[in-house]
mmCIF file of C-alpha atoms and ligand atoms in Angstrom:
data_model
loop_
_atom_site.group_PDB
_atom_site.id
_atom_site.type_symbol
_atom_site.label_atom_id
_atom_site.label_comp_id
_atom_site.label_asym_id
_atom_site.label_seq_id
_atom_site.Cartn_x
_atom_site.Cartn_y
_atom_site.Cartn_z
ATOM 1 C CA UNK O 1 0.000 0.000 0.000
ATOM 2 C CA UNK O 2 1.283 3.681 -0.486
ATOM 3 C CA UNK O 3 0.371 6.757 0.940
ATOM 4 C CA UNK O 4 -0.113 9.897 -0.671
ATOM 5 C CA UNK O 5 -0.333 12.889 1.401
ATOM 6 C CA UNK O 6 -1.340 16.046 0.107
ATOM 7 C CA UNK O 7 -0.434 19.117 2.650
ATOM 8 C CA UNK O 8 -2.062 21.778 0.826
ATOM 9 C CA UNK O 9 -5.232 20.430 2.099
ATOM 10 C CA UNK O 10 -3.560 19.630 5.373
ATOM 11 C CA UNK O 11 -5.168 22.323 8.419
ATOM 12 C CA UNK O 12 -2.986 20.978 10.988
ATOM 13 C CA UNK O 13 -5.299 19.088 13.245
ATOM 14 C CA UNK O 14 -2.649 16.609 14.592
ATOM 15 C CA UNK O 15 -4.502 13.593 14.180
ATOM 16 C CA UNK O 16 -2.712 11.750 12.021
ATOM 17 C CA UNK O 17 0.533 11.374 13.902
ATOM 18 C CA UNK O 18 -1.371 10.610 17.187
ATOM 19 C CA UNK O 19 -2.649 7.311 15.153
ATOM 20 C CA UNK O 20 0.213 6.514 12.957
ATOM 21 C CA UNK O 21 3.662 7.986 14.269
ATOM 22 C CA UNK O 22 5.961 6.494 13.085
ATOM 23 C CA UNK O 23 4.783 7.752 9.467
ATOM 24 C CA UNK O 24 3.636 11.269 9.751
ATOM 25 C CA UNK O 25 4.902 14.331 11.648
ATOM 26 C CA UNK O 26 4.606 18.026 11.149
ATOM 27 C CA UNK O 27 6.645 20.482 9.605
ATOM 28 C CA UNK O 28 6.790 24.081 12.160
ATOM 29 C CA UNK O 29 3.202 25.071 11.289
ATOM 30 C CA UNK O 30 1.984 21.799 12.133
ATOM 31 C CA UNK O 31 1.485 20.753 8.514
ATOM 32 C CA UNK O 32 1.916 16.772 7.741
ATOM 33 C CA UNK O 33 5.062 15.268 6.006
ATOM 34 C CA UNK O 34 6.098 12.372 5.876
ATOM 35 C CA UNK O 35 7.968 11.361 8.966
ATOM 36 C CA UNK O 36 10.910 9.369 7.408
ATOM 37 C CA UNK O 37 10.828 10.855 3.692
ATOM 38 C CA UNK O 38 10.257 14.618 4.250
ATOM 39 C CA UNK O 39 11.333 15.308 1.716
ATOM 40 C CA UNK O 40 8.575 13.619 -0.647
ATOM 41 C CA UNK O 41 4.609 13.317 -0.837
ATOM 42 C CA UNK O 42 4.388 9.653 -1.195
ATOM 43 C CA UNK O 43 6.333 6.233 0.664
ATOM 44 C CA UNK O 44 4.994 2.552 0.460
ATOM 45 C CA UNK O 45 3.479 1.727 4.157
ATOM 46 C CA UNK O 46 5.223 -1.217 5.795
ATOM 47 C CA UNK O 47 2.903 -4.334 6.399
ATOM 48 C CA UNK O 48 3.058 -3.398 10.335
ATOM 49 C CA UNK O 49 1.771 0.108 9.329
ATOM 50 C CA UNK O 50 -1.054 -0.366 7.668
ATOM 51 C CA UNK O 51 -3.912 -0.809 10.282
ATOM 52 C CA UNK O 52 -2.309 2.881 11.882
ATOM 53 C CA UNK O 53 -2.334 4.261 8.468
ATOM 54 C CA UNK O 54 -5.769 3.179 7.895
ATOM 55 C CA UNK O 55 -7.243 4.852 11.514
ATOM 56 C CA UNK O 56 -5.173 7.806 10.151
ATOM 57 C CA UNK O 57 -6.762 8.074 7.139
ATOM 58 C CA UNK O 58 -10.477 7.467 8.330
ATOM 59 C CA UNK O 59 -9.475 10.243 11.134
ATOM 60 C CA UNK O 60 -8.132 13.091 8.784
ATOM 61 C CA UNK O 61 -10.821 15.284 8.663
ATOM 62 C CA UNK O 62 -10.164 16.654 5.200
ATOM 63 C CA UNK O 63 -8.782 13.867 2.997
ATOM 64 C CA UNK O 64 -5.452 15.015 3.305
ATOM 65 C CA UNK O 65 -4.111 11.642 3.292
ATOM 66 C CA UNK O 66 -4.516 9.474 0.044
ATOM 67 C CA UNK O 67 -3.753 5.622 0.330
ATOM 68 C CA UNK O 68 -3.237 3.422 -2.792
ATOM 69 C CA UNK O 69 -3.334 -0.401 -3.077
ATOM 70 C CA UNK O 70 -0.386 -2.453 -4.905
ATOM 71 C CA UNK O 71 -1.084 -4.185 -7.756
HETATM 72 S S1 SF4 E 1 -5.147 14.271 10.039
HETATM 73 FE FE1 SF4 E 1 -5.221 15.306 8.042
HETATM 74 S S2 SF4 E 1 -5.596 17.452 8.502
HETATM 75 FE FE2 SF4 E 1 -4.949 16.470 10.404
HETATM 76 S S3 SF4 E 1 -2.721 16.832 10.482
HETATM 77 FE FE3 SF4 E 1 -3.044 14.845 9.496
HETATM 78 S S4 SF4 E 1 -3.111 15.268 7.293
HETATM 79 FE FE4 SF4 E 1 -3.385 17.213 8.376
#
């Protein structure tokens, strides 16, 4: 699975990280990145990720977070 996130849509509610640390943080106005790829917008979940990743998507308030099945 990847996940796409998409900041511009981002309003800094926090809620992501609280379910999924160890793939999302903030940059310093509280606006999501990715936690260990800053750097990009998208980073294929690891297997022990996913059911965070999944709360954090249901949880982001304004679809912020994209997620995309492997084929
Ligand atoms: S849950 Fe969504 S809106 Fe809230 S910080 Fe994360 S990406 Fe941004």
């Amino acid at each position: 699975m990847y996940c796409n996130i998409i900041p511009e849509n981002c309003i800094a509610c926090g809620l992501c990280q609280i379910y999924a640390p160890e793939i999302f943080d903030y940059d310093d106005e509280g606006i999501v990145l990715l936690k260990k790829h800053s750097d990009k917008q998208q980073q294929i979940i690891p297997s022990e990720e996913t059911d965070n990743v999944l709360i954090a998507y249901r949880k982001c308030p304004v679809r912020a977070i994209e997620l995309i099945k492997e084929t």
